[in-house]
Amino acid sequence: MSQKIDQERRQFVSVAGVAAAATAVAPGVFLLGARAEAEPRKEPVTDKVRYGMLIDTTKCADGCSECVTGCEKENGLDLLRMPEGADPEEWDRQRPRWIRTVKVKDRLTGRVSTLPMMCQHCEYPPCTDVCPTGASFRRADGIVMVDRHICIGCRYCMMACPYKARSFIHENIDRQLSIAPRGKGCVESCNFCVHRRDNGETTTACQDACPHDAIVFGDLNDPNSEVSKALREKANTQLRADLKLNTGVRYRGI
Ligand code: SF4
Ligand code: SF4
């Protein structure tokens, strides 16, 4: 291990504020451990739970992107750097994003809403239908995610997703978090902070980061969960409901 890499690693660990060990998995590639974790899952994933989310766009402040920042920090996307000599515009266009803010306009009334967009965790996900290896899959608890061990980077799922929610890793990776491992040539997307689900935590990073309490997350199958109660109390809709994908992410105010 070179002195330079050693120094960089020390700096990163200090900046990220994580009290954890770094593991070299290949020359120059480090997996950095996450924060102290809660009790890991003991039971297998079950379809008794279906994870979902309600996003109240009436609470989303124009220009706010705290949820994006929170997700990128949680899942190590903020560690990615523009390769030397790359075109900044192209890098910005192509760099992976698990969540982004978009504006939608009602054609009839002209009303514009700002909303965060991520994988909608469809019950019938087109991205899994087209995947030739089974890397794109839906867990029993409703989380749609990518098994990066068997993703071959064909990007069919990116084309199939109506929400443009998936990203491709174009560059070599030299730093990543152990909770969200990634590699060049693989596709990835929001996985409802699956490491948190499997460590007994109840919130997502975007939810925690939102200063306006616009995001409620939980078990859609539990009538007493906060998200079920909020869905019952507040009129809400699916994006592209016409596709009948029965999304796990719902929106209010659009
Ligand atoms: S939003 Fe896209 S990536 Fe997510 S489950 Fe649906 S089709 Fe798949
Ligand atoms: S649920 Fe987790 S992975 Fe998905 S957008 Fe929010 S912070 Fe990112």
PDB file of N, CA, C and O in Angstrom, residues 141-189:
ATOM      1  N   ASP A 141     -39.805  -8.359   0.145  1.00  0.00           N
ATOM      2  CA  ASP A 141     -40.362  -7.211   0.869  1.00  0.00           C
ATOM      3  C   ASP A 141     -40.578  -5.991  -0.020  1.00  0.00           C
ATOM      4  O   ASP A 141     -40.794  -4.890   0.471  1.00  0.00           O
ATOM      5  N   GLY A 142     -40.514  -6.189  -1.348  1.00  0.00           N
ATOM      6  CA  GLY A 142     -40.866  -5.112  -2.273  1.00  0.00           C
ATOM      7  C   GLY A 142     -39.714  -4.251  -2.744  1.00  0.00           C
ATOM      8  O   GLY A 142     -39.907  -3.385  -3.594  1.00  0.00           O
ATOM      9  N   ILE A 143     -38.527  -4.466  -2.189  1.00  0.00           N
ATOM     10  CA  ILE A 143     -37.389  -3.638  -2.608  1.00  0.00           C
ATOM     11  C   ILE A 143     -36.865  -4.145  -3.948  1.00  0.00           C
ATOM     12  O   ILE A 143     -36.562  -5.327  -4.094  1.00  0.00           O
ATOM     13  N   VAL A 144     -36.778  -3.229  -4.924  1.00  0.00           N
ATOM     14  CA  VAL A 144     -36.207  -3.587  -6.226  1.00  0.00           C
ATOM     15  C   VAL A 144     -34.750  -3.146  -6.223  1.00  0.00           C
ATOM     16  O   VAL A 144     -34.436  -2.012  -5.873  1.00  0.00           O
ATOM     17  N   MET A 145     -33.865  -4.053  -6.580  1.00  0.00           N
ATOM     18  CA  MET A 145     -32.445  -3.711  -6.513  1.00  0.00           C
ATOM     19  C   MET A 145     -31.638  -4.519  -7.528  1.00  0.00           C
ATOM     20  O   MET A 145     -32.199  -5.331  -8.270  1.00  0.00           O
ATOM     21  N   VAL A 146     -30.337  -4.262  -7.558  1.00  0.00           N
ATOM     22  CA  VAL A 146     -29.459  -4.926  -8.519  1.00  0.00           C
ATOM     23  C   VAL A 146     -28.424  -5.753  -7.768  1.00  0.00           C
ATOM     24  O   VAL A 146     -27.795  -5.263  -6.834  1.00  0.00           O
ATOM     25  N   ASP A 147     -28.285  -7.003  -8.179  1.00  0.00           N
ATOM     26  CA  ASP A 147     -27.202  -7.836  -7.658  1.00  0.00           C
ATOM     27  C   ASP A 147     -25.978  -7.561  -8.534  1.00  0.00           C
ATOM     28  O   ASP A 147     -25.895  -8.010  -9.678  1.00  0.00           O
ATOM     29  N   ARG A 148     -25.062  -6.805  -7.967  1.00  0.00           N
ATOM     30  CA  ARG A 148     -23.924  -6.364  -8.791  1.00  0.00           C
ATOM     31  C   ARG A 148     -22.929  -7.479  -9.083  1.00  0.00           C
ATOM     32  O   ARG A 148     -22.035  -7.320  -9.895  1.00  0.00           O
ATOM     33  N   HIS A 149     -23.108  -8.613  -8.426  1.00  0.00           N
ATOM     34  CA  HIS A 149     -22.229  -9.748  -8.741  1.00  0.00           C
ATOM     35  C   HIS A 149     -22.571 -10.347 -10.094  1.00  0.00           C
ATOM     36  O   HIS A 149     -21.726 -10.947 -10.740  1.00  0.00           O
ATOM     37  N   ILE A 150     -23.847 -10.212 -10.494  1.00  0.00           N
ATOM     38  CA  ILE A 150     -24.235 -10.852 -11.759  1.00  0.00           C
ATOM     39  C   ILE A 150     -24.729  -9.851 -12.803  1.00  0.00           C
ATOM     40  O   ILE A 150     -25.166 -10.248 -13.878  1.00  0.00           O
ATOM     41  N   CYS A 151     -24.646  -8.558 -12.492  1.00  0.00           N
ATOM     42  CA  CYS A 151     -24.981  -7.535 -13.485  1.00  0.00           C
ATOM     43  C   CYS A 151     -23.886  -7.523 -14.549  1.00  0.00           C
ATOM     44  O   CYS A 151     -22.694  -7.446 -14.222  1.00  0.00           O
ATOM     45  N   ILE A 152     -24.287  -7.613 -15.821  1.00  0.00           N
ATOM     46  CA  ILE A 152     -23.286  -7.605 -16.900  1.00  0.00           C
ATOM     47  C   ILE A 152     -23.232  -6.249 -17.611  1.00  0.00           C
ATOM     48  O   ILE A 152     -22.550  -6.096 -18.622  1.00  0.00           O
ATOM     49  N   GLY A 153     -23.985  -5.286 -17.086  1.00  0.00           N
ATOM     50  CA  GLY A 153     -23.894  -3.929 -17.624  1.00  0.00           C
ATOM     51  C   GLY A 153     -24.545  -3.746 -18.988  1.00  0.00           C
ATOM     52  O   GLY A 153     -24.198  -2.820 -19.721  1.00  0.00           O
ATOM     53  N   CYS A 154     -25.525  -4.586 -19.312  1.00  0.00           N
ATOM     54  CA  CYS A 154     -26.177  -4.464 -20.631  1.00  0.00           C
ATOM     55  C   CYS A 154     -27.065  -3.228 -20.700  1.00  0.00           C
ATOM     56  O   CYS A 154     -27.357  -2.721 -21.760  1.00  0.00           O
ATOM     57  N   ARG A 155     -27.525  -2.763 -19.581  1.00  0.00           N
ATOM     58  CA  ARG A 155     -28.345  -1.558 -19.433  1.00  0.00           C
ATOM     59  C   ARG A 155     -29.755  -1.674 -20.018  1.00  0.00           C
ATOM     60  O   ARG A 155     -30.404  -0.675 -20.267  1.00  0.00           O
ATOM     61  N   TYR A 156     -30.217  -2.900 -20.228  1.00  0.00           N
ATOM     62  CA  TYR A 156     -31.607  -3.064 -20.672  1.00  0.00           C
ATOM     63  C   TYR A 156     -32.558  -2.468 -19.637  1.00  0.00           C
ATOM     64  O   TYR A 156     -33.578  -1.875 -19.979  1.00  0.00           O
ATOM     65  N   CYS A 157     -32.237  -2.673 -18.354  1.00  0.00           N
ATOM     66  CA  CYS A 157     -33.130  -2.180 -17.300  1.00  0.00           C
ATOM     67  C   CYS A 157     -33.240  -0.658 -17.324  1.00  0.00           C
ATOM     68  O   CYS A 157     -34.300  -0.101 -17.042  1.00  0.00           O
ATOM     69  N   MET A 158     -32.135  -0.005 -17.690  1.00  0.00           N
ATOM     70  CA  MET A 158     -32.170   1.460 -17.742  1.00  0.00           C
ATOM     71  C   MET A 158     -33.129   1.926 -18.825  1.00  0.00           C
ATOM     72  O   MET A 158     -33.837   2.911 -18.679  1.00  0.00           O
ATOM     73  N   MET A 159     -33.154   1.169 -19.919  1.00  0.00           N
ATOM     74  CA  MET A 159     -34.063   1.533 -21.010  1.00  0.00           C
ATOM     75  C   MET A 159     -35.510   1.207 -20.643  1.00  0.00           C
ATOM     76  O   MET A 159     -36.434   1.897 -21.045  1.00  0.00           O
ATOM     77  N   ALA A 160     -35.697   0.135 -19.880  1.00  0.00           N
ATOM     78  CA  ALA A 160     -37.058  -0.303 -19.564  1.00  0.00           C
ATOM     79  C   ALA A 160     -37.719   0.560 -18.489  1.00  0.00           C
ATOM     80  O   ALA A 160     -38.947   0.663 -18.446  1.00  0.00           O
ATOM     81  N   CYS A 161     -36.921   1.153 -17.614  1.00  0.00           N
ATOM     82  CA  CYS A 161     -37.497   1.900 -16.485  1.00  0.00           C
ATOM     83  C   CYS A 161     -38.190   3.173 -16.967  1.00  0.00           C
ATOM     84  O   CYS A 161     -37.553   4.054 -17.528  1.00  0.00           O
ATOM     85  N   PRO A 162     -39.487   3.303 -16.732  1.00  0.00           N
ATOM     86  CA  PRO A 162     -40.200   4.500 -17.198  1.00  0.00           C
ATOM     87  C   PRO A 162     -39.816   5.749 -16.421  1.00  0.00           C
ATOM     88  O   PRO A 162     -40.157   6.857 -16.827  1.00  0.00           O
ATOM     89  N   TYR A 163     -39.158   5.573 -15.288  1.00  0.00           N
ATOM     90  CA  TYR A 163     -38.828   6.710 -14.427  1.00  0.00           C
ATOM     91  C   TYR A 163     -37.376   7.147 -14.555  1.00  0.00           C
ATOM     92  O   TYR A 163     -36.926   8.026 -13.830  1.00  0.00           O
ATOM     93  N   LYS A 164     -36.649   6.484 -15.442  1.00  0.00           N
ATOM     94  CA  LYS A 164     -35.218   6.803 -15.651  1.00  0.00           C
ATOM     95  C   LYS A 164     -34.483   6.833 -14.301  1.00  0.00           C
ATOM     96  O   LYS A 164     -33.726   7.746 -13.989  1.00  0.00           O
ATOM     97  N   ALA A 165     -34.755   5.803 -13.511  1.00  0.00           N
ATOM     98  CA  ALA A 165     -34.269   5.810 -12.131  1.00  0.00           C
ATOM     99  C   ALA A 165     -32.921   5.121 -11.958  1.00  0.00           C
ATOM    100  O   ALA A 165     -32.375   5.121 -10.865  1.00  0.00           O
ATOM    101  N   ARG A 166     -32.414   4.525 -13.028  1.00  0.00           N
ATOM    102  CA  ARG A 166     -31.179   3.758 -12.864  1.00  0.00           C
ATOM    103  C   ARG A 166     -29.973   4.465 -13.473  1.00  0.00           C
ATOM    104  O   ARG A 166     -30.098   5.217 -14.425  1.00  0.00           O
ATOM    105  N   SER A 167     -28.804   4.161 -12.906  1.00  0.00           N
ATOM    106  CA  SER A 167     -27.548   4.769 -13.350  1.00  0.00           C
ATOM    107  C   SER A 167     -26.538   3.682 -13.679  1.00  0.00           C
ATOM    108  O   SER A 167     -26.603   2.578 -13.134  1.00  0.00           O
ATOM    109  N   PHE A 168     -25.607   4.041 -14.523  1.00  0.00           N
ATOM    110  CA  PHE A 168     -24.550   3.123 -14.925  1.00  0.00           C
ATOM    111  C   PHE A 168     -23.221   3.679 -14.425  1.00  0.00           C
ATOM    112  O   PHE A 168     -22.980   4.882 -14.478  1.00  0.00           O
ATOM    113  N   ILE A 169     -22.385   2.786 -13.935  1.00  0.00           N
ATOM    114  CA  ILE A 169     -21.061   3.219 -13.467  1.00  0.00           C
ATOM    115  C   ILE A 169     -20.075   3.124 -14.643  1.00  0.00           C
ATOM    116  O   ILE A 169     -19.725   2.032 -15.089  1.00  0.00           O
ATOM    117  N   HIS A 170     -19.681   4.297 -15.124  1.00  0.00           N
ATOM    118  CA  HIS A 170     -18.812   4.352 -16.307  1.00  0.00           C
ATOM    119  C   HIS A 170     -17.333   4.301 -15.948  1.00  0.00           C
ATOM    120  O   HIS A 170     -16.500   4.011 -16.809  1.00  0.00           O
ATOM    121  N   GLU A 171     -17.012   4.667 -14.729  1.00  0.00           N
ATOM    122  CA  GLU A 171     -15.602   4.885 -14.392  1.00  0.00           C
ATOM    123  C   GLU A 171     -15.100   3.863 -13.393  1.00  0.00           C
ATOM    124  O   GLU A 171     -15.877   3.238 -12.688  1.00  0.00           O
ATOM    125  N   ASN A 172     -13.770   3.761 -13.326  1.00  0.00           N
ATOM    126  CA  ASN A 172     -13.177   2.952 -12.267  1.00  0.00           C
ATOM    127  C   ASN A 172     -13.474   3.602 -10.924  1.00  0.00           C
ATOM    128  O   ASN A 172     -13.527   4.825 -10.808  1.00  0.00           O
ATOM    129  N   ILE A 173     -13.672   2.781  -9.929  1.00  0.00           N
ATOM    130  CA  ILE A 173     -14.018   3.285  -8.585  1.00  0.00           C
ATOM    131  C   ILE A 173     -12.805   3.089  -7.683  1.00  0.00           C
ATOM    132  O   ILE A 173     -12.229   2.006  -7.667  1.00  0.00           O
ATOM    133  N   ASP A 174     -12.427   4.124  -6.943  1.00  0.00           N
ATOM    134  CA  ASP A 174     -11.327   3.885  -6.007  1.00  0.00           C
ATOM    135  C   ASP A 174     -11.751   4.018  -4.545  1.00  0.00           C
ATOM    136  O   ASP A 174     -11.021   3.631  -3.655  1.00  0.00           O
ATOM    137  N   ARG A 175     -12.954   4.528  -4.311  1.00  0.00           N
ATOM    138  CA  ARG A 175     -13.437   4.616  -2.929  1.00  0.00           C
ATOM    139  C   ARG A 175     -14.919   4.287  -2.888  1.00  0.00           C
ATOM    140  O   ARG A 175     -15.668   4.785  -3.722  1.00  0.00           O
ATOM    141  N   GLN A 176     -15.280   3.507  -1.935  1.00  0.00           N
ATOM    142  CA  GLN A 176     -16.697   3.173  -1.802  1.00  0.00           C
ATOM    143  C   GLN A 176     -16.973   2.705  -0.378  1.00  0.00           C
ATOM    144  O   GLN A 176     -16.048   2.370   0.360  1.00  0.00           O
ATOM    145  N   LEU A 177     -18.226   2.703  -0.034  1.00  0.00           N
ATOM    146  CA  LEU A 177     -18.623   2.253   1.300  1.00  0.00           C
ATOM    147  C   LEU A 177     -18.982   0.770   1.252  1.00  0.00           C
ATOM    148  O   LEU A 177     -19.556   0.306   0.266  1.00  0.00           O
ATOM    149  N   SER A 178     -18.687   0.068   2.324  1.00  0.00           N
ATOM    150  CA  SER A 178     -18.985  -1.370   2.338  1.00  0.00           C
ATOM    151  C   SER A 178     -20.491  -1.638   2.288  1.00  0.00           C
ATOM    152  O   SER A 178     -20.931  -2.681   1.838  1.00  0.00           O
ATOM    153  N   ILE A 179     -21.287  -0.660   2.719  1.00  0.00           N
ATOM    154  CA  ILE A 179     -22.747  -0.853   2.678  1.00  0.00           C
ATOM    155  C   ILE A 179     -23.306  -0.697   1.264  1.00  0.00           C
ATOM    156  O   ILE A 179     -24.437  -1.106   0.998  1.00  0.00           O
ATOM    157  N   ALA A 180     -22.553  -0.056   0.388  1.00  0.00           N
ATOM    158  CA  ALA A 180     -23.044   0.169  -0.979  1.00  0.00           C
ATOM    159  C   ALA A 180     -21.901  -0.067  -1.967  1.00  0.00           C
ATOM    160  O   ALA A 180     -21.419   0.858  -2.606  1.00  0.00           O
ATOM    161  N   PRO A 181     -21.478  -1.331  -2.108  1.00  0.00           N
ATOM    162  CA  PRO A 181     -20.353  -1.597  -3.004  1.00  0.00           C
ATOM    163  C   PRO A 181     -20.740  -1.355  -4.462  1.00  0.00           C
ATOM    164  O   PRO A 181     -21.877  -1.583  -4.849  1.00  0.00           O
ATOM    165  N   ARG A 182     -19.809  -0.848  -5.246  1.00  0.00           N
ATOM    166  CA  ARG A 182     -20.098  -0.587  -6.661  1.00  0.00           C
ATOM    167  C   ARG A 182     -18.854  -0.839  -7.504  1.00  0.00           C
ATOM    168  O   ARG A 182     -17.741  -0.858  -6.988  1.00  0.00           O
ATOM    169  N   GLY A 183     -19.084  -1.062  -8.788  1.00  0.00           N
ATOM    170  CA  GLY A 183     -17.961  -1.294  -9.682  1.00  0.00           C
ATOM    171  C   GLY A 183     -18.273  -0.836 -11.084  1.00  0.00           C
ATOM    172  O   GLY A 183     -19.448  -0.784 -11.487  1.00  0.00           O
ATOM    173  N   LYS A 184     -17.241  -0.485 -11.820  1.00  0.00           N
ATOM    174  CA  LYS A 184     -17.388  -0.047 -13.210  1.00  0.00           C
ATOM    175  C   LYS A 184     -18.123  -1.129 -14.012  1.00  0.00           C
ATOM    176  O   LYS A 184     -17.824  -2.315 -13.887  1.00  0.00           O
ATOM    177  N   GLY A 185     -19.090  -0.689 -14.830  1.00  0.00           N
ATOM    178  CA  GLY A 185     -19.773  -1.638 -15.702  1.00  0.00           C
ATOM    179  C   GLY A 185     -21.047  -2.207 -15.114  1.00  0.00           C
ATOM    180  O   GLY A 185     -21.659  -3.081 -15.717  1.00  0.00           O
ATOM    181  N   CYS A 186     -21.454  -1.709 -13.934  1.00  0.00           N
ATOM    182  CA  CYS A 186     -22.697  -2.203 -13.322  1.00  0.00           C
ATOM    183  C   CYS A 186     -23.744  -1.087 -13.266  1.00  0.00           C
ATOM    184  O   CYS A 186     -23.420   0.091 -13.242  1.00  0.00           O
ATOM    185  N   VAL A 187     -24.984  -1.526 -13.200  1.00  0.00           N
ATOM    186  CA  VAL A 187     -26.106  -0.591 -13.037  1.00  0.00           C
ATOM    187  C   VAL A 187     -26.492  -0.564 -11.565  1.00  0.00           C
ATOM    188  O   VAL A 187     -26.332  -1.559 -10.855  1.00  0.00           O
ATOM    189  N   GLU A 188     -27.006   0.563 -11.110  1.00  0.00           N
ATOM    190  CA  GLU A 188     -27.474   0.643  -9.720  1.00  0.00           C
ATOM    191  C   GLU A 188     -28.589   1.678  -9.593  1.00  0.00           C
ATOM    192  O   GLU A 188     -28.805   2.490 -10.495  1.00  0.00           O
ATOM    193  N   SER A 189     -29.268   1.619  -8.467  1.00  0.00           N
ATOM    194  CA  SER A 189     -30.371   2.559  -8.225  1.00  0.00           C
ATOM    195  C   SER A 189     -30.754   2.507  -6.750  1.00  0.00           C
ATOM    196  O   SER A 189     -30.259   1.648  -5.997  1.00  0.00           O
TER     197      SER A 189
END
